C-alpha atoms as an extended CHARMM CRD file, in Angstrom:
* protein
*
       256  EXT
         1         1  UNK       CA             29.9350000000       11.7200000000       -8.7210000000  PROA      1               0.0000000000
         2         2  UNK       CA             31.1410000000       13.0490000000       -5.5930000000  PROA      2               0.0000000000
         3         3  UNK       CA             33.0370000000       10.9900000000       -3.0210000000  PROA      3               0.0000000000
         4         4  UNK       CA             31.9930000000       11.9800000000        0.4860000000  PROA      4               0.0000000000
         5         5  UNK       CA             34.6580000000       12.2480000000        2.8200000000  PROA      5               0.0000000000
         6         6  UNK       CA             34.8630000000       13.3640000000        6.1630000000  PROA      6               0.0000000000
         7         7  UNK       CA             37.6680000000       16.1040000000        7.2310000000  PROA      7               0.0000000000
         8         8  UNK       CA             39.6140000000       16.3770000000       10.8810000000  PROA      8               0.0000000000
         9         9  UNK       CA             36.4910000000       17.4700000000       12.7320000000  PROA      9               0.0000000000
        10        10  UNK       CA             37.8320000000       14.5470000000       14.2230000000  PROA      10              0.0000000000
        11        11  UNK       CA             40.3480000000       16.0150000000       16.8680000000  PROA      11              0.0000000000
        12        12  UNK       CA             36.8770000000       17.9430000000       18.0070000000  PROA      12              0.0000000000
        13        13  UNK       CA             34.7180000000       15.0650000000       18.3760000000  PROA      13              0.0000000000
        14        14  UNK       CA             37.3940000000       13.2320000000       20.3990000000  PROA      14              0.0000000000
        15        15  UNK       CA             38.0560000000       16.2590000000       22.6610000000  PROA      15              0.0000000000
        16        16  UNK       CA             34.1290000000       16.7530000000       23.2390000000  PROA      16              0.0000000000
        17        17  UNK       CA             33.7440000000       13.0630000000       23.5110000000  PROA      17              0.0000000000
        18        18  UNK       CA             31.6260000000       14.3370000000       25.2220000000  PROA      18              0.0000000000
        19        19  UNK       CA             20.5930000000      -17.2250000000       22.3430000000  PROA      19              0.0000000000
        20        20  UNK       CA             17.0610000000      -16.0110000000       21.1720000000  PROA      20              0.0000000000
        21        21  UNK       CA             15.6050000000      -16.4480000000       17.4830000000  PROA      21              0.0000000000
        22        22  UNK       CA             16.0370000000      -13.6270000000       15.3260000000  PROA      22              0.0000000000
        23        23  UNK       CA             12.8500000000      -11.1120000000       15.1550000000  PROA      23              0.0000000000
        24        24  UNK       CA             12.2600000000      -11.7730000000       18.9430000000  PROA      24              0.0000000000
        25        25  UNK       CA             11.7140000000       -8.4150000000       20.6180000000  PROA      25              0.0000000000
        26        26  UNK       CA             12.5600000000       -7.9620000000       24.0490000000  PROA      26              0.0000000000
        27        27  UNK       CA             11.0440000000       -5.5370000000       25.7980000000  PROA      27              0.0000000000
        28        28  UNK       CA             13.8290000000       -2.9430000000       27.6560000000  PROA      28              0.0000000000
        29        29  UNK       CA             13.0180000000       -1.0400000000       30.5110000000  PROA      29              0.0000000000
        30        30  UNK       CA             15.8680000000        2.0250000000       30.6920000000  PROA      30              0.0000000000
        31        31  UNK       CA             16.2560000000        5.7390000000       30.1510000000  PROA      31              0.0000000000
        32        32  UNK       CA             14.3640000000        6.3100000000       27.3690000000  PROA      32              0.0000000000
        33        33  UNK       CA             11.1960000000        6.8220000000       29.8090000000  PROA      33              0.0000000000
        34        34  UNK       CA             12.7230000000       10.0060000000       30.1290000000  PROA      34              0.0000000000
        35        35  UNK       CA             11.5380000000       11.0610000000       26.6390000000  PROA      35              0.0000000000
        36        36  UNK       CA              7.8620000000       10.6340000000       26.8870000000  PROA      36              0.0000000000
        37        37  UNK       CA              5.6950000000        7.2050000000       27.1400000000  PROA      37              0.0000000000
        38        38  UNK       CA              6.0820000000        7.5710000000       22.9590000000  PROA      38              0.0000000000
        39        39  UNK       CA              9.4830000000        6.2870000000       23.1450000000  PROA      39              0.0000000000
        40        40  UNK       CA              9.5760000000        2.3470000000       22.7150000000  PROA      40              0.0000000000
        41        41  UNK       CA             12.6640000000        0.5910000000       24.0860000000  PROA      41              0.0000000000
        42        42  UNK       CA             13.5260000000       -3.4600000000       22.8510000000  PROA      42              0.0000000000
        43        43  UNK       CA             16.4350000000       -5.5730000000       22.1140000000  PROA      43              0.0000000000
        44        44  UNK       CA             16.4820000000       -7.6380000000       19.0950000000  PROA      44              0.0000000000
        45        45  UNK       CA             18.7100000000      -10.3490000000       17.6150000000  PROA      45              0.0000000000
        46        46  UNK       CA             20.9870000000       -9.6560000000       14.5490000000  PROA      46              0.0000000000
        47        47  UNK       CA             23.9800000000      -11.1990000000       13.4870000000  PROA      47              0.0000000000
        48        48  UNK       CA             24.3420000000      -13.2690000000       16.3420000000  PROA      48              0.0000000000
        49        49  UNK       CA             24.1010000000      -10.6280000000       18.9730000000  PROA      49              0.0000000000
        50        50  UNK       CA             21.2650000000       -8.6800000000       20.7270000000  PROA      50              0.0000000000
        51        51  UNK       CA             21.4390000000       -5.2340000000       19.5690000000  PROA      51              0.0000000000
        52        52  UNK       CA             19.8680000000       -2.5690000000       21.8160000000  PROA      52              0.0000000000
        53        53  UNK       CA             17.4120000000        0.1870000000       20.1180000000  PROA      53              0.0000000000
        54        54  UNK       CA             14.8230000000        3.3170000000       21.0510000000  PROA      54              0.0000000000
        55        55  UNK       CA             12.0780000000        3.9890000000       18.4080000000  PROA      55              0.0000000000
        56        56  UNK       CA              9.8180000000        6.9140000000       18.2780000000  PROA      56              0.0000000000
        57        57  UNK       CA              7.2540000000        8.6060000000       15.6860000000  PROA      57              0.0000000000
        58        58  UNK       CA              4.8480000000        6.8670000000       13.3160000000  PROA      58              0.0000000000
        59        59  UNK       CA              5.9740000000        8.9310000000       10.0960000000  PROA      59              0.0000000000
        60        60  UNK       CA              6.6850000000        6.9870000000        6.7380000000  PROA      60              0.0000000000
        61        61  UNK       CA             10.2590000000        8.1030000000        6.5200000000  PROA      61              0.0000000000
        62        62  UNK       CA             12.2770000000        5.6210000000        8.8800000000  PROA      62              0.0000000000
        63        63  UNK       CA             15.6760000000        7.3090000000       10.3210000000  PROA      63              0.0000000000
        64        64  UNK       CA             18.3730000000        5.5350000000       12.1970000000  PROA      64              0.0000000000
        65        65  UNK       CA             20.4360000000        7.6880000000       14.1970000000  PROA      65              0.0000000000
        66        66  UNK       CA             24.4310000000        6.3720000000       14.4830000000  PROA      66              0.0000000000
        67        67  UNK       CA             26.0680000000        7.4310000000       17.9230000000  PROA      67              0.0000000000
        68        68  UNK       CA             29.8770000000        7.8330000000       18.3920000000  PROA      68              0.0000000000
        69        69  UNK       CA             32.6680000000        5.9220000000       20.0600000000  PROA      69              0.0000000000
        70        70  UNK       CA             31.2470000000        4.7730000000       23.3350000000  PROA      70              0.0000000000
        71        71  UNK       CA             28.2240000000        6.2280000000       22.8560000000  PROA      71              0.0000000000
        72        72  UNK       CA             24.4210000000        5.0710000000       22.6400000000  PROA      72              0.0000000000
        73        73  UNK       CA             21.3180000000        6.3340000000       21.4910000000  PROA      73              0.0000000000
        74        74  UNK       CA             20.1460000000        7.9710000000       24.9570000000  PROA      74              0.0000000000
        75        75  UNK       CA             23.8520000000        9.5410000000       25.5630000000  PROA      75              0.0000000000
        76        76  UNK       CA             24.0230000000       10.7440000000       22.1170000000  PROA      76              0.0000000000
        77        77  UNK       CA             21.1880000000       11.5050000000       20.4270000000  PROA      77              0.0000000000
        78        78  UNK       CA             18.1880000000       12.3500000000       23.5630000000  PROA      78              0.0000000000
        79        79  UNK       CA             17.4450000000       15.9700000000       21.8390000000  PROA      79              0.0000000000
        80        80  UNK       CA             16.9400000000       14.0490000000       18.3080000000  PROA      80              0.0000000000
        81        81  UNK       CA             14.8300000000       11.2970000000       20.2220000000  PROA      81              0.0000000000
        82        82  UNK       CA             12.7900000000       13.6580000000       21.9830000000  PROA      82              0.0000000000
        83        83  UNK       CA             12.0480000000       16.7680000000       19.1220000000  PROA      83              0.0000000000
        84        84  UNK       CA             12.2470000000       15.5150000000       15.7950000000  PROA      84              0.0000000000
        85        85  UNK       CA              8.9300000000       15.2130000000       14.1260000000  PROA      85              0.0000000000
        86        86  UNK       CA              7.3260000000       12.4280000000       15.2550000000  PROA      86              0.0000000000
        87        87  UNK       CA              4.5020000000       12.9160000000       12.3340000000  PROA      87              0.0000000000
        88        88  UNK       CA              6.7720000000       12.6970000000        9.7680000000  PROA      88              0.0000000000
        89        89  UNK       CA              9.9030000000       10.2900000000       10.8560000000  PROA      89              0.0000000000
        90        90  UNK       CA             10.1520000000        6.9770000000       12.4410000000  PROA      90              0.0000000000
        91        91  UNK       CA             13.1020000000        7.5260000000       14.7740000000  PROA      91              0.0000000000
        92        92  UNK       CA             15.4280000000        4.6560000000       15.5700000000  PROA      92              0.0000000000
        93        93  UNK       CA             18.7080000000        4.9930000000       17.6460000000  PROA      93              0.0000000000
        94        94  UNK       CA             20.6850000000        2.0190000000       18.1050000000  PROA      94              0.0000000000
        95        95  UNK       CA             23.4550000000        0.9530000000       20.3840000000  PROA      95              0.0000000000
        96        96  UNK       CA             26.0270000000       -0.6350000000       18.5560000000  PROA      96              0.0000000000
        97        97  UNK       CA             27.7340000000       -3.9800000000       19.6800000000  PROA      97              0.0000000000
        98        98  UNK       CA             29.2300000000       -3.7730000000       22.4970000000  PROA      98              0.0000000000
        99        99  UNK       CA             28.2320000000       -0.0120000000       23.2180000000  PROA      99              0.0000000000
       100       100  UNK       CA             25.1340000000        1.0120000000       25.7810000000  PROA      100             0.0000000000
       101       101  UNK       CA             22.8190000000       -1.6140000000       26.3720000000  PROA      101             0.0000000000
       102       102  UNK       CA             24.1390000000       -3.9090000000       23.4030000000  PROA      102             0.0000000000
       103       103  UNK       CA             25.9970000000       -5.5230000000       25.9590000000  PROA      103             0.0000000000
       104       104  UNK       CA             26.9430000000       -8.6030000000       26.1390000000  PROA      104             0.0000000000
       105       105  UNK       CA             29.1500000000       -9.2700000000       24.3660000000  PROA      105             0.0000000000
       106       106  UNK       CA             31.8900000000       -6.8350000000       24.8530000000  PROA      106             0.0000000000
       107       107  UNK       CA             32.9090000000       -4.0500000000       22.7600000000  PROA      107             0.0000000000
       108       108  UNK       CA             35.9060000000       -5.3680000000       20.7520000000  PROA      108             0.0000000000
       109       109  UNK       CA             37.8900000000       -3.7860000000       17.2350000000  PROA      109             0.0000000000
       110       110  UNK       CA             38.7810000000       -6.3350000000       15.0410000000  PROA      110             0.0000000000
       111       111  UNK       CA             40.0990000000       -4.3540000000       11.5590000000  PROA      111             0.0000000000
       112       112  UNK       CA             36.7260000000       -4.3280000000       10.0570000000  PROA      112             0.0000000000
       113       113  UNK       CA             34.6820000000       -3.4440000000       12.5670000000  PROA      113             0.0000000000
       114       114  UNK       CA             33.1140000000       -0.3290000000       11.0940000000  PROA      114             0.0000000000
       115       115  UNK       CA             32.0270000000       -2.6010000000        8.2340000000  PROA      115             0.0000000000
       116       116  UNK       CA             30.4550000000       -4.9510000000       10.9950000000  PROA      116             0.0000000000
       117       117  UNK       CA             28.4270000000       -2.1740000000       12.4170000000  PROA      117             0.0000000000
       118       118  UNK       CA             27.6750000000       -0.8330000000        8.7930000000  PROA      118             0.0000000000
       119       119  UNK       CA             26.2110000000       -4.1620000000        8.3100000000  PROA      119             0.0000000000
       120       120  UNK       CA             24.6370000000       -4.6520000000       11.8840000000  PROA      120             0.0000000000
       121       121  UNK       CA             23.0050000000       -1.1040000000       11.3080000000  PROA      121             0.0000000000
       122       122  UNK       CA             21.5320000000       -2.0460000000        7.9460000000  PROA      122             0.0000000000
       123       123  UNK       CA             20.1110000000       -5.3340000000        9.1910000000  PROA      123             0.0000000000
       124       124  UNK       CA             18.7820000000       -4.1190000000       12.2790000000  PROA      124             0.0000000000
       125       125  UNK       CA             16.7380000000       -1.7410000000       10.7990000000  PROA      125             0.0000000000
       126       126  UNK       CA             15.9840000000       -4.9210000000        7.5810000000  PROA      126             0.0000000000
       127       127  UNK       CA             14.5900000000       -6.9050000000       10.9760000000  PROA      127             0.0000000000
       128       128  UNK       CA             12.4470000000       -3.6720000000       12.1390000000  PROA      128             0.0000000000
       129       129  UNK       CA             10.9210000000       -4.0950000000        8.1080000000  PROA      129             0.0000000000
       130       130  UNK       CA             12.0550000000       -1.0780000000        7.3350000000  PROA      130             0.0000000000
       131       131  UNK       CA             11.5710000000       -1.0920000000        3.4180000000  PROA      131             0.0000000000
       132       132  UNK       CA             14.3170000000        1.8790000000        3.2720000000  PROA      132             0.0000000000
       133       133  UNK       CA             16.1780000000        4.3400000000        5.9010000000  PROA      133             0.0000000000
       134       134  UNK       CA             18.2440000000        7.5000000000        6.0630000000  PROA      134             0.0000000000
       135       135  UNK       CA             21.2750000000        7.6230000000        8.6440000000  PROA      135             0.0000000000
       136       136  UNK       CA             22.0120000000       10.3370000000       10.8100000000  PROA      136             0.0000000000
       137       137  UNK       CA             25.9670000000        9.8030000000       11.7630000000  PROA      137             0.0000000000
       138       138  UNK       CA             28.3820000000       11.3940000000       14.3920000000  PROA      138             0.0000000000
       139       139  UNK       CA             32.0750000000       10.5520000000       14.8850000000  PROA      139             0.0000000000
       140       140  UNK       CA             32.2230000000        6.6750000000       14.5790000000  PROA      140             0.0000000000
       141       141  UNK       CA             28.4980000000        6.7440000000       13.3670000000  PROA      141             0.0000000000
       142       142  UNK       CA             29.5820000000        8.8970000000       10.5410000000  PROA      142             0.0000000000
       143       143  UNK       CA             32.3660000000        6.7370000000        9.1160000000  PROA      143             0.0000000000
       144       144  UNK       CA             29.4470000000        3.9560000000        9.6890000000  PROA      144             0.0000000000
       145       145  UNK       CA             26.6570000000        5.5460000000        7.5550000000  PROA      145             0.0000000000
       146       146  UNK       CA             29.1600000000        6.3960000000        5.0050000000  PROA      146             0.0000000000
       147       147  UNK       CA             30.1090000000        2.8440000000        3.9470000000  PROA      147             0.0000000000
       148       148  UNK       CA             26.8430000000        1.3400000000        5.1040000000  PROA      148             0.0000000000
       149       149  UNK       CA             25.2120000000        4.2060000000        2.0210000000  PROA      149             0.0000000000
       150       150  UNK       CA             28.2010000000        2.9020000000       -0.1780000000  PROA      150             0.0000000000
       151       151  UNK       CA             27.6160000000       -0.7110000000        0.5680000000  PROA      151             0.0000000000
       152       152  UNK       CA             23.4260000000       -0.5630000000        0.6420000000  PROA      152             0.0000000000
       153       153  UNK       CA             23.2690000000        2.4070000000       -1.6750000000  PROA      153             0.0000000000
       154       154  UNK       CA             19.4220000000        0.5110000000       -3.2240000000  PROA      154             0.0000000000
       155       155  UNK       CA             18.8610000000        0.6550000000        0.9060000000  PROA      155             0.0000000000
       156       156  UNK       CA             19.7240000000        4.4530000000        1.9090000000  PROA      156             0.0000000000
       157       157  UNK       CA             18.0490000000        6.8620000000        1.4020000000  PROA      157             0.0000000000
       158       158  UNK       CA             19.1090000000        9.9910000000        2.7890000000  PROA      158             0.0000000000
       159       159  UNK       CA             22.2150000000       10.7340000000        4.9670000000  PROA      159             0.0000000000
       160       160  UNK       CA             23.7580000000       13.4340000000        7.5490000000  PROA      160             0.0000000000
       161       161  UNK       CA             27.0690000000       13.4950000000        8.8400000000  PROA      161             0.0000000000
       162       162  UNK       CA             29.4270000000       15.6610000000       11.4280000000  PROA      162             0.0000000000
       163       163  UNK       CA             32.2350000000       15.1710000000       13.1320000000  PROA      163             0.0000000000
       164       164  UNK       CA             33.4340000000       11.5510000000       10.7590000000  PROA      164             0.0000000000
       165       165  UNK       CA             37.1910000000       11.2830000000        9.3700000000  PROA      165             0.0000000000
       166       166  UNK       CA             38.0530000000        9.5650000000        6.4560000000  PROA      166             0.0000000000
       167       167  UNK       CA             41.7360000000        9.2460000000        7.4520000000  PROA      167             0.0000000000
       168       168  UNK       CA             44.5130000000        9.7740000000       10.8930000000  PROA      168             0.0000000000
       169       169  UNK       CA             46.8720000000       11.8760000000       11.3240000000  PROA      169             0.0000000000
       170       170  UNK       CA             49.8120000000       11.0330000000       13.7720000000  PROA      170             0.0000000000
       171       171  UNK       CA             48.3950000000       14.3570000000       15.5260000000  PROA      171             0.0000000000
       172       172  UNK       CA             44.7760000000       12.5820000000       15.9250000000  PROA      172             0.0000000000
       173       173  UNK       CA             46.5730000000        9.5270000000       16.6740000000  PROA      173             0.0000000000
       174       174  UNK       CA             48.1870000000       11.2740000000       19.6590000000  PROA      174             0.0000000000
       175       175  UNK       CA             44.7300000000       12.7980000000       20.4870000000  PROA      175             0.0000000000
       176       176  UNK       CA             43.2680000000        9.4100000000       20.4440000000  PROA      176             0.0000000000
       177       177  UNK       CA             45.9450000000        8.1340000000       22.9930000000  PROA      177             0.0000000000
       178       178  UNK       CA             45.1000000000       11.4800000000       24.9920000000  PROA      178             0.0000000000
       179       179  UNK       CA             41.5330000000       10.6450000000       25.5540000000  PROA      179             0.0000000000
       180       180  UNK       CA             41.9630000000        6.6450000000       27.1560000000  PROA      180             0.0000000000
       181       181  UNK       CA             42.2260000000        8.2840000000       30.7630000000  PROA      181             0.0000000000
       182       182  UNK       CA             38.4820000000        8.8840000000       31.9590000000  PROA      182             0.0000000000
       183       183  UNK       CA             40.0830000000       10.6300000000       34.8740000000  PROA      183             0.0000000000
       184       184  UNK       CA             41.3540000000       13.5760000000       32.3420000000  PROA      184             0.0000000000
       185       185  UNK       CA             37.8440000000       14.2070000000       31.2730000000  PROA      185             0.0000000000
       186       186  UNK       CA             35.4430000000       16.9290000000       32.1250000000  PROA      186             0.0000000000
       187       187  UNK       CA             32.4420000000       15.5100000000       34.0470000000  PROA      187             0.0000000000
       188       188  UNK       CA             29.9730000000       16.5630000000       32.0450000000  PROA      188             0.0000000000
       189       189  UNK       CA             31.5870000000       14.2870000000       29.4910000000  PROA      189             0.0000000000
       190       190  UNK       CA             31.7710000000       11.4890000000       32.2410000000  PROA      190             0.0000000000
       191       191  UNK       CA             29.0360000000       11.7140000000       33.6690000000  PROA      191             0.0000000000
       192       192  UNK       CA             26.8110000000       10.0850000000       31.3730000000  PROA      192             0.0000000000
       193       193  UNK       CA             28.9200000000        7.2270000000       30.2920000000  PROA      193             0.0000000000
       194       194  UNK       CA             29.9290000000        6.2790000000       33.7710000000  PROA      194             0.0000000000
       195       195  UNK       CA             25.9780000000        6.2790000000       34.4410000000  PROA      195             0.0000000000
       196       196  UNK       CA             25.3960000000        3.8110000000       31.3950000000  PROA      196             0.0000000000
       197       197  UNK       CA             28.3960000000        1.8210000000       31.4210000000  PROA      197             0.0000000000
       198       198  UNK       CA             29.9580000000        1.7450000000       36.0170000000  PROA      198             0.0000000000
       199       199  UNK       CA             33.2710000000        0.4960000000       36.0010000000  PROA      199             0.0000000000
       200       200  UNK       CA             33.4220000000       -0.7150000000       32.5350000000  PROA      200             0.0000000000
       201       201  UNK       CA             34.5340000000        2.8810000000       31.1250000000  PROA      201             0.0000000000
       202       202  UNK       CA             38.0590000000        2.9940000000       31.8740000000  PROA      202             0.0000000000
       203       203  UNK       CA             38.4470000000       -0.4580000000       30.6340000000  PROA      203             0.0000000000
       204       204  UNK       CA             36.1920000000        0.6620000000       27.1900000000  PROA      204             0.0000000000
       205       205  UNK       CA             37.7800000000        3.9620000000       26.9020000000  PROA      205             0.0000000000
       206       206  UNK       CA             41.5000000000        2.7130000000       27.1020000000  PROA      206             0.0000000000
       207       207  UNK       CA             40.7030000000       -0.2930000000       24.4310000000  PROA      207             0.0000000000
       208       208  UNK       CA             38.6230000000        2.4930000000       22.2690000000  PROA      208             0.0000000000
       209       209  UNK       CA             39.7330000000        2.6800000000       18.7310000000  PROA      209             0.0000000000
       210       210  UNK       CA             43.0210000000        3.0530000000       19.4600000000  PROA      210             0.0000000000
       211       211  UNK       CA             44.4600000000       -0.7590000000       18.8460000000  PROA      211             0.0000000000
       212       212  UNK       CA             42.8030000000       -1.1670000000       15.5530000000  PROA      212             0.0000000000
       213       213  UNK       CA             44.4610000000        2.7240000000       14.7110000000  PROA      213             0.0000000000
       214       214  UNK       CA             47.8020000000        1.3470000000       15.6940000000  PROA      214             0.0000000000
       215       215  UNK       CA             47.4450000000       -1.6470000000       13.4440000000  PROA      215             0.0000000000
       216       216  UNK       CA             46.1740000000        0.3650000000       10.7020000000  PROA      216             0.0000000000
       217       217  UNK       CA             49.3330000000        2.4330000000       11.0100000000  PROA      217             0.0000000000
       218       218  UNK       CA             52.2060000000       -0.2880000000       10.2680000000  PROA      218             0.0000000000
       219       219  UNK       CA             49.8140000000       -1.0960000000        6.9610000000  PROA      219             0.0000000000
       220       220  UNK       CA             50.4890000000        1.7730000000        5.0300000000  PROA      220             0.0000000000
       221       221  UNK       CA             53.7940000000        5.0730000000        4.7410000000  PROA      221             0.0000000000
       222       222  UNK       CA             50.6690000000        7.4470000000        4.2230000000  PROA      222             0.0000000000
       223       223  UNK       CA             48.8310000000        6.7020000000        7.6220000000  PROA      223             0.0000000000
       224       224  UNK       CA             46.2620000000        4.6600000000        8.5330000000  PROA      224             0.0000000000
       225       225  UNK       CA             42.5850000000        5.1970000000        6.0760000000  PROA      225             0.0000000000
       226       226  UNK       CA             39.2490000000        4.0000000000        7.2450000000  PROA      226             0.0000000000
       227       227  UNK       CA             37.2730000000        1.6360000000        5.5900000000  PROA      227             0.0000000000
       228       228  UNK       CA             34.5440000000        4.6980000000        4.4200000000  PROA      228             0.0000000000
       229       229  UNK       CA             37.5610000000        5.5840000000        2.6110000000  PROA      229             0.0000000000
       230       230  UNK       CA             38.2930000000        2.8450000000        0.0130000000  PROA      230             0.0000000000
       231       231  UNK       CA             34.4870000000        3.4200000000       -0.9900000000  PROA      231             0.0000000000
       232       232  UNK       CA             33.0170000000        5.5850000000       -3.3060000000  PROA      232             0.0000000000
       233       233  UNK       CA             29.1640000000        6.7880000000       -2.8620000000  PROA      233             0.0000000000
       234       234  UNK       CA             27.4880000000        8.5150000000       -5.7280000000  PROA      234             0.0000000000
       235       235  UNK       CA             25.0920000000       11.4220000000       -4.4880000000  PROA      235             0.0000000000
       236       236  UNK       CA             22.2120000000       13.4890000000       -6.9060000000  PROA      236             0.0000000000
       237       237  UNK       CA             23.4170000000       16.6590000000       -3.8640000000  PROA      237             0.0000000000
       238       238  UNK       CA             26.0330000000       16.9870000000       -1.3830000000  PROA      238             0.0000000000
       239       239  UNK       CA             24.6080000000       19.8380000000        1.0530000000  PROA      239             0.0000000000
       240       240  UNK       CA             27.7410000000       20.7120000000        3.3050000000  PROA      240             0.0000000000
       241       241  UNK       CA             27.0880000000       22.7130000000        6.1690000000  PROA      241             0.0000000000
       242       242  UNK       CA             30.0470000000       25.0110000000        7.5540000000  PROA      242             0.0000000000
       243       243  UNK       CA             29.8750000000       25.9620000000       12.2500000000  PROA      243             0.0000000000
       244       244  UNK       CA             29.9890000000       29.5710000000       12.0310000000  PROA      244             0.0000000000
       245       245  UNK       CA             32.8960000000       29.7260000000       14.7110000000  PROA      245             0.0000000000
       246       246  UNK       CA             34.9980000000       27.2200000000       12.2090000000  PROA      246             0.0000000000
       247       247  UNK       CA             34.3050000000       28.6580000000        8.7240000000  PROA      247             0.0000000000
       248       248  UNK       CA             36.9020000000       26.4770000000        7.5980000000  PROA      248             0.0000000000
       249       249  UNK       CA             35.8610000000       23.3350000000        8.9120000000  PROA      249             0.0000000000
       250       250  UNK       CA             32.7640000000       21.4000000000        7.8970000000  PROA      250             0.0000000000
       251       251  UNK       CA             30.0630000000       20.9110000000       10.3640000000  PROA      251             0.0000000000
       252       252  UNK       CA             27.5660000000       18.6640000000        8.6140000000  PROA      252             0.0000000000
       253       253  UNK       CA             27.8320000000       16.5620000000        5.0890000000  PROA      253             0.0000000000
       254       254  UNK       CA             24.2950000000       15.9730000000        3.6480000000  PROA      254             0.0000000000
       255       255  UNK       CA             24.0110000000       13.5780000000        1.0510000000  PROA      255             0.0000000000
       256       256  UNK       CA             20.8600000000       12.8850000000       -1.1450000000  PROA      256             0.0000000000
């Protein structure tokens, strides 16, 4: 049994940053043309709220790729969208409530929010009738495909991480705080998020993660834990992959 947990890759992803019935499919007109006419854009209702998705390919295996804070599957994941093997995979990247074009409602954190995106991930791609999916997870899509394959383990099938944390530091904390002022960033990490989201960034980027972090803080002496945390997933392999320039750092966490 190995519990996966993610390390303090963390500080580096945060840095970098760079009423219709359910099953209706609504047809989404965005950025995704950019990818090729094979790239099928739609809104669907789950869980009360229209969730936002790109799918690509027409291979048996289905994969759902998990963006980060703020992110979406166009700002996020466009390389994946665009070059993975469209013969073998069925590519789906979501936005997650609140996030991208899964808007409205509002982004907001309530304590268990990454188990309300684990659970909005896994019925999404239920809805799509996928009969079983592997995750691809960054940053806050990490620590959502790790409890999502803990809490749907029958459902998951495969699973890559990079960049998730299992836990905060007061020195991530700080960097947390650090990164609510859009003006502080480098434009090539603005740029694309003031194109999707106008406006709305400084207001998304200062409420970020940050209040339910501060919450999570006053529970506990040790520090705050995520929710991936305080669950256990049982893997046949864990495959971790090591960035050359960090040796000591883990990229990637594969888990079969």
């Amino acid at each position: 049994m190995a519990e996966v947990l993610g390390g303090r890759a963390v500080r580096q992803v945060r840095l970098l940053l760079s009423v219709l019935k359910p099953g209706n499919h609504v047809p989404y007109a965005g950025p995704a043309a950019a990818f090729g006419t094979s790239v099928t854009s739609a809104k669907v209702a789950v869980n009360g709220v229209h969730l936002h998705y790109q799918r690509t390919g027409e291979g048996e295996h289905a994969v759902l790729l998990l963006p980060g804070m703020l992110g979406s599957g166009e700002t996020d994941f466009g390389p994946q969208i665009k070059n993975l093997n469209k013969k073998l995979f069925t590519v789906v990247a979501w936005d997650p409530r609140g996030y991208g074009h899964s808007r409205p409602p509002d982004r907001d954190f309530p304590l268990d929010f990454f188990e309300r995106d684990a659970k909005d991930a896994v019925d999404l791609m239920k809805t799509l009738k996928f009969q079983k999916v592997s995750l691809l997870g960054w940053s806050d899509g990490g620590i959502t495909a790790l409890i999502a394959a803990a809490r749907y383990p029958s459902y998951i099938n495969k699973m890559v991480i990079w960049g998730a944390n299992a836990y905060v530091t007061e020195e991530d904390e700080t960097i947390y705080q650090g990164i609510r002022d859009v003006s502080k960033w480098s434009e090539r990490t603005r740029k694309p998020l003031e194109t999707l989201y106008g406006e709305y960034l400084s207001a998304l980027a200062a409420s970020g993660s940050v209040p339910h972090l501060n919450r999570a803080w006053g529970e506990g002496s040790s520090g705050p834990t995520f929710p991936c945390r305080l669950h256990t997933q049982t893997c046949e392999r864990v495959t971790v992959a090591f960035d050359a320039r960090r040796q000591t750092q883990p990229a990637s966490t594969f888990c079969k």
